Amino acid sequence: MSRSVGTLTRADLAEAINRKMGFSRAESLDMVEAILSHMTEALKNGENVKISGFGSFVLRDKKERIGRNPKTGVEVPITPRRVMTFRASQLLRERIAKGG
């Protein structure tokens, strides 16, 4: 697989599907796009996304708080917002630990 150094791209995922499953390149890329679109839509609708053996994309709502500009020291309000975090599964953590 000819990957960009240090980065796995959509094209790389489509290439892997193409080689392992035998779908055309266009079908493989469509499949990657469909999966990512489905995940994005679920997150947009406030759902968490869990991929067994890989990890979970978890949404959290943060309340308004006071922050400080580190350069000037001026306090500023940070507006409430929704953030997404990724939590790797135990299986993924173990695989990464063995590989590195």
PDB file of C-alpha atoms in Angstrom:
ATOM      1  CA  MET A   1       0.000   0.000   0.000  1.00  0.00           C
ATOM      2  CA  SER A   2       1.485   3.355  -1.000  1.00  0.00           C
ATOM      3  CA  ARG A   3       0.450   5.586   1.889  1.00  0.00           C
ATOM      4  CA  SER A   4       1.267   9.144   2.681  1.00  0.00           C
ATOM      5  CA  VAL A   5       3.973   9.113   5.336  1.00  0.00           C
ATOM      6  CA  GLY A   6       2.357   9.186   8.781  1.00  0.00           C
ATOM      7  CA  THR A   7      -1.219   9.702   7.584  1.00  0.00           C
ATOM      8  CA  LEU A   8      -3.961   7.252   6.636  1.00  0.00           C
ATOM      9  CA  THR A   9      -6.290   8.904   4.107  1.00  0.00           C
ATOM     10  CA  ARG A  10      -9.725   8.167   2.643  1.00  0.00           C
ATOM     11  CA  ALA A  11      -7.966   7.059  -0.526  1.00  0.00           C
ATOM     12  CA  ASP A  12      -5.829   4.621   1.501  1.00  0.00           C
ATOM     13  CA  LEU A  13      -8.957   3.136   3.097  1.00  0.00           C
ATOM     14  CA  ALA A  14     -10.612   2.798  -0.318  1.00  0.00           C
ATOM     15  CA  GLU A  15      -7.452   1.141  -1.673  1.00  0.00           C
ATOM     16  CA  ALA A  16      -7.529  -1.404   1.169  1.00  0.00           C
ATOM     17  CA  ILE A  17     -11.190  -2.209   0.457  1.00  0.00           C
ATOM     18  CA  ASN A  18     -10.382  -2.480  -3.247  1.00  0.00           C
ATOM     19  CA  ARG A  19      -7.554  -4.965  -2.636  1.00  0.00           C
ATOM     20  CA  LYS A  20      -9.220  -7.057   0.086  1.00  0.00           C
ATOM     21  CA  MET A  21     -12.826  -7.085  -1.112  1.00  0.00           C
ATOM     22  CA  GLY A  22     -12.401  -6.781  -4.867  1.00  0.00           C
ATOM     23  CA  PHE A  23     -14.714  -3.788  -5.313  1.00  0.00           C
ATOM     24  CA  SER A  24     -13.750  -1.243  -7.963  1.00  0.00           C
ATOM     25  CA  ARG A  25     -11.846   1.834  -6.831  1.00  0.00           C
ATOM     26  CA  ALA A  26     -14.949   3.995  -7.310  1.00  0.00           C
ATOM     27  CA  GLU A  27     -17.142   1.550  -5.338  1.00  0.00           C
ATOM     28  CA  SER A  28     -14.530   1.363  -2.582  1.00  0.00           C
ATOM     29  CA  LEU A  29     -14.320   5.140  -2.290  1.00  0.00           C
ATOM     30  CA  ASP A  30     -18.140   5.380  -2.297  1.00  0.00           C
ATOM     31  CA  MET A  31     -18.218   2.846   0.566  1.00  0.00           C
ATOM     32  CA  VAL A  32     -15.702   4.859   2.629  1.00  0.00           C
ATOM     33  CA  GLU A  33     -17.661   8.061   1.966  1.00  0.00           C
ATOM     34  CA  ALA A  34     -20.953   6.368   2.945  1.00  0.00           C
ATOM     35  CA  ILE A  35     -19.506   5.096   6.237  1.00  0.00           C
ATOM     36  CA  LEU A  36     -18.013   8.485   7.126  1.00  0.00           C
ATOM     37  CA  SER A  37     -21.240  10.245   6.153  1.00  0.00           C
ATOM     38  CA  HIS A  38     -23.294   7.896   8.341  1.00  0.00           C
ATOM     39  CA  MET A  39     -20.950   8.468  11.297  1.00  0.00           C
ATOM     40  CA  THR A  40     -21.045  12.253  10.771  1.00  0.00           C
ATOM     41  CA  GLU A  41     -24.842  12.277  10.602  1.00  0.00           C
ATOM     42  CA  ALA A  42     -25.112  10.263  13.836  1.00  0.00           C
ATOM     43  CA  LEU A  43     -22.743  12.642  15.655  1.00  0.00           C
ATOM     44  CA  LYS A  44     -24.602  15.652  14.253  1.00  0.00           C
ATOM     45  CA  ASN A  45     -27.818  14.170  15.701  1.00  0.00           C
ATOM     46  CA  GLY A  46     -26.228  13.906  19.158  1.00  0.00           C
ATOM     47  CA  GLU A  47     -25.478  10.172  19.041  1.00  0.00           C
ATOM     48  CA  ASN A  48     -22.177   8.664  20.128  1.00  0.00           C
ATOM     49  CA  VAL A  49     -20.483   6.323  17.634  1.00  0.00           C
ATOM     50  CA  LYS A  50     -18.981   3.058  18.885  1.00  0.00           C
ATOM     51  CA  ILE A  51     -16.932   0.775  16.671  1.00  0.00           C
ATOM     52  CA  SER A  52     -16.361  -2.470  18.546  1.00  0.00           C
ATOM     53  CA  GLY A  53     -12.685  -3.344  18.867  1.00  0.00           C
ATOM     54  CA  PHE A  54     -11.650   0.133  17.712  1.00  0.00           C
ATOM     55  CA  GLY A  55     -13.122   2.830  19.927  1.00  0.00           C
ATOM     56  CA  SER A  56     -15.868   5.349  20.582  1.00  0.00           C
ATOM     57  CA  PHE A  57     -16.499   8.881  19.387  1.00  0.00           C
ATOM     58  CA  VAL A  58     -18.197  10.510  22.375  1.00  0.00           C
ATOM     59  CA  LEU A  59     -19.993  13.863  22.449  1.00  0.00           C
ATOM     60  CA  ARG A  60     -19.799  16.062  25.544  1.00  0.00           C
ATOM     61  CA  ASP A  61     -21.540  19.326  26.267  1.00  0.00           C
ATOM     62  CA  LYS A  62     -19.276  21.839  27.989  1.00  0.00           C
ATOM     63  CA  LYS A  63     -20.739  24.606  30.109  1.00  0.00           C
ATOM     64  CA  GLU A  64     -19.787  28.249  29.884  1.00  0.00           C
ATOM     65  CA  ARG A  65     -16.657  29.040  31.862  1.00  0.00           C
ATOM     66  CA  ILE A  66     -14.118  31.777  32.365  1.00  0.00           C
ATOM     67  CA  GLY A  67     -10.840  31.378  30.514  1.00  0.00           C
ATOM     68  CA  ARG A  68      -7.700  33.448  30.564  1.00  0.00           C
ATOM     69  CA  ASN A  69      -5.635  34.724  27.673  1.00  0.00           C
ATOM     70  CA  PRO A  70      -2.190  33.279  28.533  1.00  0.00           C
ATOM     71  CA  LYS A  71      -0.380  36.158  26.858  1.00  0.00           C
ATOM     72  CA  THR A  72      -2.214  39.077  28.470  1.00  0.00           C
ATOM     73  CA  GLY A  73      -3.829  37.449  31.501  1.00  0.00           C
ATOM     74  CA  VAL A  74      -7.207  38.966  30.569  1.00  0.00           C
ATOM     75  CA  GLU A  75     -10.183  36.845  31.606  1.00  0.00           C
ATOM     76  CA  VAL A  76     -12.717  36.065  28.881  1.00  0.00           C
ATOM     77  CA  PRO A  77     -15.910  33.988  28.901  1.00  0.00           C
ATOM     78  CA  ILE A  78     -15.746  30.742  26.919  1.00  0.00           C
ATOM     79  CA  THR A  79     -19.140  29.991  25.427  1.00  0.00           C
ATOM     80  CA  PRO A  80     -20.898  26.664  25.994  1.00  0.00           C
ATOM     81  CA  ARG A  81     -20.213  24.180  23.244  1.00  0.00           C
ATOM     82  CA  ARG A  82     -20.354  20.541  22.232  1.00  0.00           C
ATOM     83  CA  VAL A  83     -17.061  18.733  21.784  1.00  0.00           C
ATOM     84  CA  MET A  84     -16.213  15.296  20.473  1.00  0.00           C
ATOM     85  CA  THR A  85     -13.600  13.029  21.998  1.00  0.00           C
ATOM     86  CA  PHE A  86     -12.261   9.667  20.888  1.00  0.00           C
ATOM     87  CA  ARG A  87     -11.722   6.857  23.350  1.00  0.00           C
ATOM     88  CA  ALA A  88      -9.723   3.921  22.033  1.00  0.00           C
ATOM     89  CA  SER A  89     -10.993   0.454  22.917  1.00  0.00           C
ATOM     90  CA  GLN A  90      -8.905  -1.776  25.151  1.00  0.00           C
ATOM     91  CA  LEU A  91      -8.213  -4.032  22.153  1.00  0.00           C
ATOM     92  CA  LEU A  92      -6.894  -1.119  20.091  1.00  0.00           C
ATOM     93  CA  ARG A  93      -4.721   0.059  23.002  1.00  0.00           C
ATOM     94  CA  GLU A  94      -3.233  -3.416  23.350  1.00  0.00           C
ATOM     95  CA  ARG A  95      -2.536  -3.683  19.622  1.00  0.00           C
ATOM     96  CA  ILE A  96      -0.850  -0.267  19.600  1.00  0.00           C
ATOM     97  CA  ALA A  97       1.236  -1.132  22.663  1.00  0.00           C
ATOM     98  CA  LYS A  98       2.461  -4.376  21.038  1.00  0.00           C
ATOM     99  CA  GLY A  99       3.280  -2.617  17.785  1.00  0.00           C
ATOM    100  CA  GLY A 100       5.334   0.167  19.289  1.00  0.00           C
TER     101      GLY A 100
END
